[in-house]
mmCIF file of C-alpha atoms in Angstrom:
data_model
loop_
_atom_site.group_PDB
_atom_site.id
_atom_site.type_symbol
_atom_site.label_atom_id
_atom_site.label_comp_id
_atom_site.label_asym_id
_atom_site.label_seq_id
_atom_site.Cartn_x
_atom_site.Cartn_y
_atom_site.Cartn_z
ATOM 1 C CA SER X 407 -24.708 62.756 -19.075
ATOM 2 C CA ILE X 408 -28.221 63.987 -18.326
ATOM 3 C CA GLN X 409 -28.115 62.387 -14.888
ATOM 4 C CA LYS X 410 -24.831 64.140 -14.137
ATOM 5 C CA ARG X 411 -26.233 67.550 -15.037
ATOM 6 C CA LEU X 412 -29.365 66.872 -12.979
ATOM 7 C CA VAL X 413 -27.524 65.789 -9.854
ATOM 8 C CA GLU X 414 -25.284 68.860 -10.158
ATOM 9 C CA THR X 415 -28.438 70.979 -10.321
ATOM 10 C CA VAL X 416 -29.750 69.399 -7.124
ATOM 11 C CA LEU X 417 -26.491 70.115 -5.296
ATOM 12 C CA LEU X 418 -26.319 73.700 -6.543
ATOM 13 C CA TRP X 419 -29.937 74.318 -5.561
ATOM 14 C CA ALA X 420 -29.182 73.051 -2.052
ATOM 15 C CA LEU X 421 -26.202 75.387 -1.701
ATOM 16 C CA ILE X 422 -27.359 78.619 -3.351
ATOM 17 C CA GLY X 423 -30.624 78.023 -5.210
ATOM 18 C CA TYR X 424 -33.187 79.663 -2.965
ATOM 19 C CA PRO X 425 -31.307 82.945 -2.303
ATOM 20 C CA LEU X 426 -30.535 83.254 -6.020
ATOM 21 C CA MET X 427 -34.201 82.794 -6.859
ATOM 22 C CA GLY X 428 -35.295 85.108 -4.049
ATOM 23 C CA ILE X 429 -33.179 88.054 -5.130
ATOM 24 C CA TYR X 430 -34.578 87.815 -8.671
ATOM 25 C CA THR X 431 -38.194 87.664 -7.498
ATOM 26 C CA THR X 432 -37.403 90.752 -5.412
ATOM 27 C CA VAL X 433 -35.995 92.633 -8.392
ATOM 28 C CA SER X 434 -38.669 91.518 -10.851
ATOM 29 C CA GLY X 435 -41.629 91.862 -8.505
ATOM 30 C CA VAL X 436 -42.828 88.335 -9.289
ATOM 31 C CA ASP X 437 -44.674 86.562 -6.478
ATOM 32 C CA ASN X 438 -41.932 84.709 -4.611
ATOM 33 C CA ARG X 439 -44.200 82.070 -3.091
ATOM 34 C CA THR X 440 -45.459 80.916 -6.486
ATOM 35 C CA VAL X 441 -41.985 80.713 -8.003
ATOM 36 C CA SER X 442 -40.545 79.082 -4.883
ATOM 37 C CA ILE X 443 -43.140 76.327 -4.782
ATOM 38 C CA ALA X 444 -42.820 75.694 -8.514
ATOM 39 C CA LEU X 445 -39.020 75.408 -8.406
ATOM 40 C CA ARG X 446 -39.038 73.235 -5.294
ATOM 41 C CA LEU X 447 -41.511 70.884 -6.956
ATOM 42 C CA ILE X 448 -39.331 70.757 -10.070
ATOM 43 C CA ILE X 449 -36.238 69.944 -7.988
ATOM 44 C CA ALA X 450 -38.219 67.283 -6.109
ATOM 45 C CA ALA X 451 -39.343 65.755 -9.421
ATOM 46 C CA VAL X 452 -35.728 65.701 -10.625
ATOM 47 C CA CYS X 453 -34.743 63.982 -7.374
ATOM 48 C CA VAL X 454 -37.450 61.348 -7.767
ATOM 49 C CA PHE X 455 -36.177 60.661 -11.287
ATOM 50 C CA LEU X 456 -32.600 60.305 -10.026
ATOM 51 C CA ILE X 457 -33.709 57.948 -7.250
ATOM 52 C CA ALA X 458 -35.772 55.839 -9.654
ATOM 53 C CA LYS X 459 -32.902 55.700 -12.153
ATOM 54 C CA ALA X 460 -30.437 54.652 -9.467
ATOM 55 C CA ILE X 461 -32.797 51.909 -8.291
ATOM 56 C CA SER X 462 -33.368 50.639 -11.829
ATOM 57 C CA ASP X 463 -29.588 50.549 -12.386
ATOM 58 C CA ASN X 464 -29.080 48.635 -9.108
ATOM 59 C CA ARG X 465 -26.817 51.315 -7.657
ATOM 60 C CA PHE X 466 -29.073 53.129 -5.226
ATOM 61 C CA LYS X 467 -27.123 54.072 -2.094
ATOM 62 C CA ILE X 468 -27.956 55.737 1.182
ATOM 63 C CA ASN X 469 -26.391 55.392 4.597
ATOM 64 C CA GLY X 470 -28.721 53.331 6.828
ATOM 65 C CA LEU X 471 -28.305 55.472 9.929
ATOM 66 C CA PHE X 472 -28.876 58.601 7.882
ATOM 67 C CA ALA X 473 -32.072 57.159 6.378
ATOM 68 C CA THR X 474 -33.276 56.226 9.862
ATOM 69 C CA PHE X 475 -32.785 59.760 11.104
ATOM 70 C CA LEU X 476 -34.600 61.277 8.135
ATOM 71 C CA ILE X 477 -37.599 59.037 8.839
ATOM 72 C CA LEU X 478 -37.599 59.755 12.580
ATOM 73 C CA TYR X 479 -37.596 63.496 12.046
ATOM 74 C CA PHE X 480 -40.373 63.236 9.470
ATOM 75 C CA ILE X 481 -42.469 61.259 11.970
ATOM 76 C CA ARG X 482 -41.968 64.024 14.547
ATOM 77 C CA LEU X 483 -43.179 66.687 12.125
ATOM 78 C CA VAL X 484 -46.236 64.637 11.131
ATOM 79 C CA TYR X 485 -47.041 63.986 14.800
ATOM 80 C CA GLU X 486 -46.787 67.687 15.618
ATOM 81 C CA TYR X 487 -49.198 68.570 12.836
ATOM 82 C CA SER X 488 -51.656 65.702 13.270
ATOM 83 C CA TYR X 489 -51.829 65.351 17.041
ATOM 84 C CA GLN X 490 -50.492 68.601 18.475
ATOM 85 C CA ASN X 491 -52.466 70.863 16.101
ATOM 86 C CA ASN X 492 -49.302 72.764 15.210
ATOM 87 C CA ASP X 493 -50.056 74.388 11.860
ATOM 88 C CA TYR X 494 -46.448 75.599 11.589
ATOM 89 C CA ALA X 495 -45.420 71.947 11.315
ATOM 90 C CA LEU X 496 -47.192 71.715 7.955
ATOM 91 C CA VAL X 497 -44.888 74.408 6.555
ATOM 92 C CA ALA X 498 -41.914 72.571 8.037
ATOM 93 C CA ILE X 499 -43.060 69.285 6.443
ATOM 94 C CA GLN X 500 -43.225 70.896 3.015
ATOM 95 C CA PHE X 501 -39.783 72.475 3.322
ATOM 96 C CA TYR X 502 -38.304 69.334 4.843
ATOM 97 C CA LEU X 503 -39.513 66.973 2.124
ATOM 98 C CA LEU X 504 -38.821 69.236 -0.861
ATOM 99 C CA SER X 505 -35.549 70.819 0.291
ATOM 100 C CA VAL X 506 -33.940 68.367 2.704
ATOM 101 C CA ALA X 507 -35.081 64.739 2.718
ATOM 102 C CA ILE X 508 -35.773 64.046 -0.963
ATOM 103 C CA PRO X 509 -32.658 65.861 -2.300
ATOM 104 C CA ALA X 510 -30.463 64.209 0.353
ATOM 105 C CA ILE X 511 -31.756 60.767 -0.630
ATOM 106 C CA ALA X 512 -31.290 61.520 -4.334
ATOM 107 C CA VAL X 513 -27.641 62.619 -4.280
ATOM 108 C CA GLY X 514 -26.316 59.637 -2.316
ATOM 109 C CA SER X 515 -26.217 57.325 -5.324
ATOM 110 C CA TYR X 516 -24.162 59.887 -7.242
ATOM 111 C CA SER X 517 -21.879 60.911 -4.390
ATOM 112 C CA GLU X 518 -18.622 59.714 -5.922
ATOM 113 C CA TYR X 519 -19.338 61.492 -9.195
ATOM 114 C CA LEU X 520 -19.946 64.739 -7.306
ATOM 115 C CA LEU X 521 -16.745 64.387 -5.315
ATOM 116 C CA LEU X 522 -14.738 63.699 -8.455
ATOM 117 C CA SER X 523 -16.326 66.726 -10.138
ATOM 118 C CA GLN X 524 -15.050 69.256 -7.624
ATOM 119 C CA LYS X 525 -13.627 71.612 -10.243
ATOM 120 C CA ARG X 526 -16.908 71.806 -12.160
ATOM 121 C CA ILE X 527 -18.954 72.422 -9.007
ATOM 122 C CA VAL X 528 -16.564 75.126 -7.814
ATOM 123 C CA PHE X 529 -16.748 76.825 -11.204
ATOM 124 C CA LEU X 530 -20.554 76.738 -11.280
ATOM 125 C CA LEU X 531 -20.768 78.168 -7.767
ATOM 126 C CA SER X 532 -18.273 80.880 -8.694
ATOM 127 C CA PHE X 533 -20.095 81.742 -11.894
ATOM 128 C CA SER X 534 -23.384 82.000 -9.991
ATOM 129 C CA GLY X 535 -21.972 85.248 -8.650
ATOM 130 C CA VAL X 536 -22.275 86.697 -12.151
ATOM 131 C CA LEU X 537 -26.017 86.057 -11.844
ATOM 132 C CA PHE X 538 -26.531 86.929 -8.182
ATOM 133 C CA LEU X 539 -24.424 90.038 -7.606
ATOM 134 C CA PRO X 540 -25.902 92.395 -10.257
ATOM 135 C CA ALA X 541 -29.410 91.685 -8.961
ATOM 136 C CA TYR X 542 -28.257 92.135 -5.365
ATOM 137 C CA PHE X 543 -26.601 95.495 -5.969
ATOM 138 C CA TYR X 544 -29.565 96.653 -8.052
ATOM 139 C CA ALA X 545 -31.920 95.790 -5.190
ATOM 140 C CA PHE X 546 -29.631 97.517 -2.687
ATOM 141 C CA LYS X 547 -29.280 100.682 -4.759
ATOM 142 C CA ASN X 548 -33.004 100.979 -5.523
ATOM 143 C CA GLY X 549 -34.242 100.480 -1.971
ATOM 144 C CA LEU X 550 -35.646 96.980 -2.506
ATOM 145 C CA LEU X 551 -33.792 95.745 0.574
ATOM 146 C CA PHE X 552 -34.881 96.677 4.074
ATOM 147 C CA THR X 553 -33.119 96.546 7.416
ATOM 148 C CA GLN X 554 -33.713 93.845 9.969
ATOM 149 C CA GLY X 555 -32.576 94.268 13.538
ATOM 150 C CA THR X 556 -33.523 94.635 17.159
ATOM 151 C CA ASP X 557 -31.664 97.922 17.738
ATOM 152 C CA GLU X 558 -29.599 100.541 15.915
ATOM 153 C CA PHE X 559 -26.449 98.414 16.173
ATOM 154 C CA ASN X 560 -27.991 95.146 14.979
ATOM 155 C CA VAL X 561 -28.453 96.250 11.355
ATOM 156 C CA ARG X 562 -28.881 93.612 8.634
ATOM 157 C CA TYR X 563 -30.207 94.044 5.123
ATOM 158 C CA ALA X 564 -32.804 91.621 3.795
ATOM 159 C CA ALA X 565 -35.164 91.272 0.869
ATOM 160 C CA GLU X 566 -38.841 90.431 1.149
ATOM 161 C CA ALA X 567 -38.138 86.905 -0.094
ATOM 162 C CA VAL X 568 -34.637 86.368 1.368
ATOM 163 C CA ASN X 569 -33.629 87.130 4.936
ATOM 164 C CA ALA X 570 -30.308 88.663 5.915
ATOM 165 C CA VAL X 571 -28.817 85.362 7.054
ATOM 166 C CA SER X 572 -29.515 83.710 3.686
ATOM 167 C CA LEU X 573 -27.962 86.659 1.868
ATOM 168 C CA GLY X 574 -24.912 86.345 4.091
ATOM 169 C CA HIS X 575 -24.701 82.614 3.400
ATOM 170 C CA VAL X 576 -24.913 82.876 -0.382
ATOM 171 C CA THR X 577 -22.393 85.722 -0.641
ATOM 172 C CA CYS X 578 -20.019 83.801 1.631
ATOM 173 C CA THR X 579 -20.364 80.660 -0.520
ATOM 174 C CA ILE X 580 -19.747 82.596 -3.751
ATOM 175 C CA ALA X 581 -16.712 84.318 -2.246
ATOM 176 C CA ILE X 582 -15.209 81.008 -1.077
ATOM 177 C CA ALA X 583 -15.824 79.296 -4.428
ATOM 178 C CA SER X 584 -14.389 82.123 -6.548
ATOM 179 C CA PHE X 585 -11.329 82.453 -4.298
ATOM 180 C CA PHE X 586 -10.743 78.692 -4.403
ATOM 181 C CA TYR X 587 -11.063 78.521 -8.189
ATOM 182 C CA LEU X 588 -8.658 81.421 -8.688
ATOM 183 C CA ILE X 589 -5.995 79.952 -6.412
ATOM 184 C CA GLU X 590 -6.300 76.234 -7.113
ATOM 185 C CA TYR X 591 -7.186 76.085 -10.805
ATOM 186 C CA ARG X 592 -5.392 79.197 -12.095
ATOM 187 C CA PRO X 593 -7.783 80.088 -14.924
ATOM 188 C CA ARG X 594 -6.793 81.966 -18.040
ATOM 189 C CA LEU X 595 -6.668 85.762 -17.948
ATOM 190 C CA THR X 596 -10.233 86.520 -19.078
ATOM 191 C CA LEU X 597 -11.840 84.090 -16.667
ATOM 192 C CA TYR X 598 -9.423 85.198 -13.959
ATOM 193 C CA ALA X 599 -10.600 88.790 -14.353
ATOM 194 C CA VAL X 600 -14.255 87.747 -14.213
ATOM 195 C CA LEU X 601 -13.814 85.615 -11.080
ATOM 196 C CA ALA X 602 -11.659 88.240 -9.388
ATOM 197 C CA THR X 603 -14.491 90.717 -9.958
ATOM 198 C CA VAL X 604 -16.972 88.192 -8.560
ATOM 199 C CA LEU X 605 -14.777 87.688 -5.501
ATOM 200 C CA ALA X 606 -14.547 91.424 -4.846
ATOM 201 C CA GLY X 607 -18.280 91.885 -5.416
ATOM 202 C CA ALA X 608 -19.159 88.994 -3.104
ATOM 203 C CA GLY X 609 -16.972 90.515 -0.396
ATOM 204 C CA VAL X 610 -18.722 93.871 -0.702
ATOM 205 C CA ALA X 611 -22.168 92.238 -0.780
ATOM 206 C CA LEU X 612 -21.368 90.186 2.311
ATOM 207 C CA PHE X 613 -20.192 93.312 4.090
ATOM 208 C CA LEU X 614 -23.339 95.219 3.113
ATOM 209 C CA SER X 615 -25.633 92.399 4.272
ATOM 210 C CA GLY X 616 -24.513 92.892 7.867
ATOM 211 C CA ALA X 617 -24.797 89.139 8.545
ATOM 212 C CA ARG X 618 -22.212 87.999 11.063
ATOM 213 C CA ALA X 619 -22.726 84.365 10.055
ATOM 214 C CA GLY X 620 -21.155 85.116 6.671
ATOM 215 C CA ILE X 621 -18.024 86.518 8.301
ATOM 216 C CA VAL X 622 -17.859 83.520 10.631
ATOM 217 C CA GLY X 623 -18.146 81.319 7.545
ATOM 218 C CA LEU X 624 -15.161 83.032 5.931
ATOM 219 C CA VAL X 625 -13.118 82.542 9.109
ATOM 220 C CA VAL X 626 -14.033 78.839 9.238
ATOM 221 C CA ALA X 627 -13.185 78.484 5.539
ATOM 222 C CA ALA X 628 -9.788 80.129 6.014
ATOM 223 C CA VAL X 629 -8.928 77.868 8.961
ATOM 224 C CA VAL X 630 -9.971 74.676 7.155
ATOM 225 C CA TYR X 631 -8.131 75.741 4.001
ATOM 226 C CA ALA X 632 -4.964 76.483 5.957
ATOM 227 C CA VAL X 633 -5.108 73.072 7.657
ATOM 228 C CA ALA X 634 -5.883 71.201 4.427
ATOM 229 C CA ARG X 635 -3.285 73.014 2.327
ATOM 230 C CA PRO X 636 -0.714 74.694 4.619
ATOM 231 C CA SER X 637 1.227 75.984 1.609
ATOM 232 C CA ARG X 638 -1.669 78.395 0.955
ATOM 233 C CA LEU X 639 -0.915 80.323 4.157
ATOM 234 C CA ALA X 640 1.377 82.533 2.111
ATOM 235 C CA ILE X 641 -1.724 83.663 0.203
ATOM 236 C CA LEU X 642 -4.262 83.596 3.015
ATOM 237 C CA LEU X 643 -2.382 85.693 5.551
ATOM 238 C CA PRO X 644 -1.760 88.767 3.353
ATOM 239 C CA PHE X 645 -5.295 88.474 1.996
ATOM 240 C CA ALA X 646 -6.821 88.352 5.497
ATOM 241 C CA LEU X 647 -4.600 91.063 6.973
ATOM 242 C CA GLY X 648 -5.174 93.342 3.992
ATOM 243 C CA GLY X 649 -8.922 92.926 4.340
ATOM 244 C CA LEU X 650 -8.813 93.804 8.044
ATOM 245 C CA MET X 651 -6.778 96.940 7.398
ATOM 246 C CA TYR X 652 -9.357 98.377 5.001
ATOM 247 C CA LEU X 653 -12.479 97.635 7.044
ATOM 248 C CA PRO X 654 -14.246 100.833 8.184
ATOM 249 C CA GLN X 655 -14.193 100.515 11.946
ATOM 250 C CA ASP X 656 -17.394 102.504 12.389
ATOM 251 C CA HIS X 657 -19.444 100.181 10.159
ATOM 252 C CA TYR X 658 -22.299 98.337 11.903
ATOM 253 C CA LEU X 659 -21.015 94.898 10.870
ATOM 254 C CA VAL X 660 -17.554 95.597 12.279
ATOM 255 C CA LYS X 661 -19.113 96.754 15.539
ATOM 256 C CA ARG X 662 -21.256 93.620 15.717
ATOM 257 C CA MET X 663 -18.221 91.401 15.101
ATOM 258 C CA ASN X 664 -16.337 93.240 17.850
ATOM 259 C CA ASP X 665 -19.270 92.610 20.180
ATOM 260 C CA LEU X 666 -19.176 88.915 19.252
ATOM 261 C CA VAL X 667 -15.455 88.677 20.016
ATOM 262 C CA ASN X 668 -15.945 90.503 23.331
ATOM 263 C CA ALA X 669 -19.035 88.413 24.210
ATOM 264 C CA GLN X 670 -21.267 91.482 24.245
ATOM 265 C CA TRP X 671 -24.633 90.271 23.002
ATOM 266 C CA ASP X 672 -27.169 92.413 21.206
ATOM 267 C CA LYS X 673 -30.886 91.905 21.763
ATOM 268 C CA GLY X 674 -31.189 89.460 18.877
ATOM 269 C CA SER X 675 -28.377 87.269 20.189
ATOM 270 C CA LEU X 676 -29.778 87.381 23.718
ATOM 271 C CA ALA X 677 -33.178 86.276 22.385
ATOM 272 C CA ARG X 678 -31.547 83.296 20.662
ATOM 273 C CA LEU X 679 -29.689 82.323 23.822
ATOM 274 C CA GLU X 680 -32.932 82.488 25.770
ATOM 275 C CA VAL X 681 -34.694 80.285 23.211
ATOM 276 C CA GLN X 682 -31.827 77.782 23.294
ATOM 277 C CA SER X 683 -32.014 77.681 27.076
ATOM 278 C CA THR X 684 -35.733 76.901 26.849
ATOM 279 C CA ALA X 685 -35.041 74.190 24.257
ATOM 280 C CA ILE X 686 -32.567 72.509 26.601
ATOM 281 C CA SER X 687 -35.157 72.696 29.398
ATOM 282 C CA ASP X 688 -37.663 71.002 27.091
ATOM 283 C CA PHE X 689 -35.122 68.248 26.471
ATOM 284 C CA ILE X 690 -34.632 67.759 30.193
ATOM 285 C CA ASP X 691 -38.409 67.444 30.585
ATOM 286 C CA SER X 692 -38.501 64.670 27.946
ATOM 287 C CA PRO X 693 -34.945 63.408 27.346
ATOM 288 C CA ILE X 694 -35.756 60.174 25.496
ATOM 289 C CA VAL X 695 -38.206 61.174 22.735
ATOM 290 C CA GLY X 696 -38.101 64.975 22.968
ATOM 291 C CA LYS X 697 -40.987 67.368 23.487
ATOM 292 C CA HIS X 698 -41.724 69.218 20.220
ATOM 293 C CA PHE X 699 -39.902 70.450 17.124
ATOM 294 C CA ILE X 700 -40.682 74.085 17.932
ATOM 295 C CA ASP X 701 -42.199 75.848 20.939
ATOM 296 C CA MET X 702 -45.035 78.011 19.606
ATOM 297 C CA SER X 703 -44.957 80.147 22.745
ATOM 298 C CA TRP X 704 -41.753 81.720 21.410
ATOM 299 C CA GLY X 705 -43.637 83.519 18.689
ATOM 300 C CA PRO X 706 -43.446 83.292 14.876
ATOM 301 C CA GLY X 707 -40.052 82.735 13.315
ATOM 302 C CA LEU X 708 -38.267 81.864 16.560
ATOM 303 C CA TYR X 709 -36.423 78.556 16.914
ATOM 304 C CA PRO X 710 -33.152 77.540 18.590
ATOM 305 C CA HIS X 711 -30.919 78.547 15.636
ATOM 306 C CA ASN X 712 -28.657 75.650 16.571
ATOM 307 C CA ILE X 713 -29.500 72.238 15.146
ATOM 308 C CA LEU X 714 -27.496 70.337 17.774
ATOM 309 C CA ILE X 715 -29.734 71.862 20.425
ATOM 310 C CA GLU X 716 -32.847 71.718 18.268
ATOM 311 C CA ILE X 717 -32.637 67.944 17.852
ATOM 312 C CA LEU X 718 -32.493 67.461 21.625
ATOM 313 C CA MET X 719 -35.766 69.332 21.941
ATOM 314 C CA ALA X 720 -37.382 67.692 18.911
ATOM 315 C CA LEU X 721 -36.433 64.013 19.249
ATOM 316 C CA GLY X 722 -34.467 63.713 22.468
ATOM 317 C CA LEU X 723 -31.739 61.089 22.617
ATOM 318 C CA ILE X 724 -33.547 58.925 20.054
ATOM 319 C CA GLY X 725 -32.823 61.553 17.422
ATOM 320 C CA ALA X 726 -29.743 63.265 18.881
ATOM 321 C CA VAL X 727 -27.578 60.142 19.119
ATOM 322 C CA PRO X 728 -27.938 59.142 15.443
ATOM 323 C CA LEU X 729 -27.601 62.767 14.268
ATOM 324 C CA TYR X 730 -24.425 63.314 16.274
ATOM 325 C CA LEU X 731 -23.015 60.025 14.922
ATOM 326 C CA ILE X 732 -23.979 61.050 11.380
ATOM 327 C CA PHE X 733 -22.189 64.378 11.715
ATOM 328 C CA GLY X 734 -19.189 62.704 13.335
ATOM 329 C CA MET X 735 -18.831 60.229 10.450
ATOM 330 C CA SER X 736 -19.321 62.842 7.731
ATOM 331 C CA ILE X 737 -16.875 65.277 9.353
ATOM 332 C CA TYR X 738 -14.352 62.438 9.625
ATOM 333 C CA ARG X 739 -14.709 61.720 5.904
ATOM 334 C CA ALA X 740 -14.520 65.394 5.009
ATOM 335 C CA ILE X 741 -11.256 65.675 6.939
ATOM 336 C CA LYS X 742 -9.988 62.390 5.470
ATOM 337 C CA PHE X 743 -10.434 63.699 1.913
ATOM 338 C CA ARG X 744 -9.250 67.241 2.669
ATOM 339 C CA ALA X 745 -6.070 67.100 0.563
ATOM 340 C CA ASP X 746 -7.778 66.060 -2.678
ATOM 341 C CA ILE X 747 -11.296 67.482 -2.466
ATOM 342 C CA THR X 748 -10.444 70.480 -0.339
ATOM 343 C CA PHE X 749 -13.362 72.602 -1.454
ATOM 344 C CA TYR X 750 -15.944 70.050 -0.336
ATOM 345 C CA THR X 751 -14.252 69.843 3.053
ATOM 346 C CA ILE X 752 -14.319 73.633 3.343
ATOM 347 C CA ILE X 753 -17.916 74.084 2.250
ATOM 348 C CA TYR X 754 -19.109 71.239 4.482
ATOM 349 C CA MET X 755 -17.473 72.691 7.596
ATOM 350 C CA VAL X 756 -18.789 76.153 6.718
ATOM 351 C CA SER X 757 -22.325 74.780 6.246
ATOM 352 C CA PHE X 758 -22.041 72.980 9.588
ATOM 353 C CA ALA X 759 -20.946 76.220 11.264
ATOM 354 C CA PHE X 760 -23.850 78.115 9.659
ATOM 355 C CA LEU X 761 -26.369 75.721 11.189
ATOM 356 C CA GLN X 762 -24.971 76.215 14.675
ATOM 357 C CA THR X 763 -25.743 79.935 14.517
ATOM 358 C CA SER X 764 -28.903 80.098 12.406
ATOM 359 C CA GLY X 765 -31.385 77.892 10.605
ATOM 360 C CA ALA X 766 -33.323 74.757 11.462
ATOM 361 C CA ILE X 767 -33.159 71.066 10.558
ATOM 362 C CA TRP X 768 -36.268 71.186 8.399
ATOM 363 C CA SER X 769 -34.689 73.834 6.138
ATOM 364 C CA ALA X 770 -31.027 72.747 6.268
ATOM 365 C CA GLY X 771 -30.848 71.365 2.753
ATOM 366 C CA ASN X 772 -27.253 72.499 2.197
ATOM 367 C CA LEU X 773 -25.866 70.600 5.186
ATOM 368 C CA PHE X 774 -27.913 67.419 4.776
ATOM 369 C CA VAL X 775 -27.260 67.099 1.041
ATOM 370 C CA LEU X 776 -23.517 67.400 1.642
ATOM 371 C CA THR X 777 -23.791 64.964 4.559
ATOM 372 C CA SER X 778 -25.475 62.440 2.280
ATOM 373 C CA VAL X 779 -22.684 62.843 -0.298
ATOM 374 C CA PHE X 780 -19.975 62.018 2.245
ATOM 375 C CA LEU X 781 -21.843 59.185 3.974
ATOM 376 C CA ALA X 782 -22.879 57.361 0.791
ATOM 377 C CA THR X 783 -19.330 57.247 -0.542
ATOM 378 C CA SER X 784 -17.838 53.754 -0.321
ATOM 379 C CA ASN X 785 -15.144 53.096 2.270
ATOM 380 C CA ASN X 786 -12.530 52.277 -0.376
ATOM 381 C CA PHE X 787 -13.224 55.407 -2.429
ATOM 382 C CA VAL X 788 -10.053 57.294 -3.377
ATOM 383 C CA PRO X 789 -10.649 60.806 -4.759
ATOM 384 C CA SER X 790 -8.699 61.799 -7.825
ATOM 385 C CA PRO X 791 -5.762 64.076 -7.027
ATOM 386 C CA LEU X 792 -6.763 66.036 -10.118
ATOM 387 C CA ALA X 793 -9.704 67.412 -8.153
ATOM 388 C CA GLY X 794 -7.469 69.812 -6.271
ATOM 389 C CA LEU X 795 -4.386 70.426 -8.368
ATOM 390 C CA PRO X 796 -3.589 73.572 -10.328
ATOM 391 C CA ARG X 797 -3.634 73.427 -14.113
ATOM 392 C CA SER X 798 0.146 73.395 -14.406
ATOM 393 C CA ASN X 799 0.356 70.047 -12.576
ATOM 394 C CA ARG X 800 -2.570 68.423 -14.316
ATOM 395 C CA THR X 801 -0.812 67.105 -17.414
ATOM 396 C CA VAL X 802 1.835 65.227 -15.471
ATOM 397 C CA ASN X 803 -0.651 63.660 -13.072
ATOM 398 C CA GLY X 804 -3.036 62.872 -15.907
ATOM 399 C CA SER X 805 -0.328 60.937 -17.730
ATOM 400 C CA VAL X 806 0.534 59.045 -14.544
ATOM 401 C CA HIS X 807 -3.085 58.008 -13.987
ATOM 402 C CA ALA X 808 -3.403 56.980 -17.617
ATOM 403 C CA HIS X 809 -0.744 54.335 -17.089
ATOM 404 C CA LEU X 810 -2.094 52.914 -13.820
#
């Protein structure tokens, strides 16, 4: 029981933990760096305990190819710091170990429990909105958020501890989880009202953040949901069309989405494309082992914002081939299980999409933890249909399973 709660905590931290912490350090004025390091160390300690427990119980699991990639990338970061005098690599090593590698290794042994606990995870993610949204709106109203952007049209709101992209990601995740719980699990009236409020608040918060990645995430989620459960199109289409009708067309986020659709790039997007072009050139210069994990000539905070391109630059084909295979296998499993653990399929594809538009491998805890969950699951694993059925169907199916 304790192990179950701990592994749930690790997964939730990977998906929404840092932005939730960051918005509260912003509101409270507490030093974010101190709290961040402390919580990351606590999560790492929990992960070490889970790994040790799994080993002692003779049920430790991790995909071999996945473990190989994690080691290769760690070697690259250590090499950059030790032999290339890249001080930024030390920061990446800390984030990578505490937020990516150790949590990803820890959850593998408990992957099947997590997949079978879809309803609980969806509820916890939905309920996190009750914690996140009041702090977010308080920060917005009291001027604790500031605008990020390269021009007057590229407006995004961020906190000192949480950038605009992270705020977009967490509000998108909360919106998806609350919507899924409302539709799939049909909660009782009181909880329905709470989650409906969370859903509306997450939509407003996402809109205010100005982060296009969050909107892209919602689009990806809607497409995956429609493919996994076509019967939900009757709900999705009116919901999507109604939302489009009430969007203020003069809002900066709407204008930025229109630019994205029309392939009109703002300065920030053009800078990313230029960096990605340089990263590909670096790969061509050293296609086998890569050149470096980040080009310091780009300036602070700049990296390819696309992990499929980033790995070519960082580890060349030695790293890109296993990573592409890893993603291919995990996407295959996510699609394979889409009917029964639909939410995990949705959130995995959304996380994958996020990392093709922003973020870096050494900080992509959400994607790599979910990847580990799918890859460590045994080939003959069959998810319980109860994971995705509404409450009205649960009694019948439960009685059927009881007699099998």
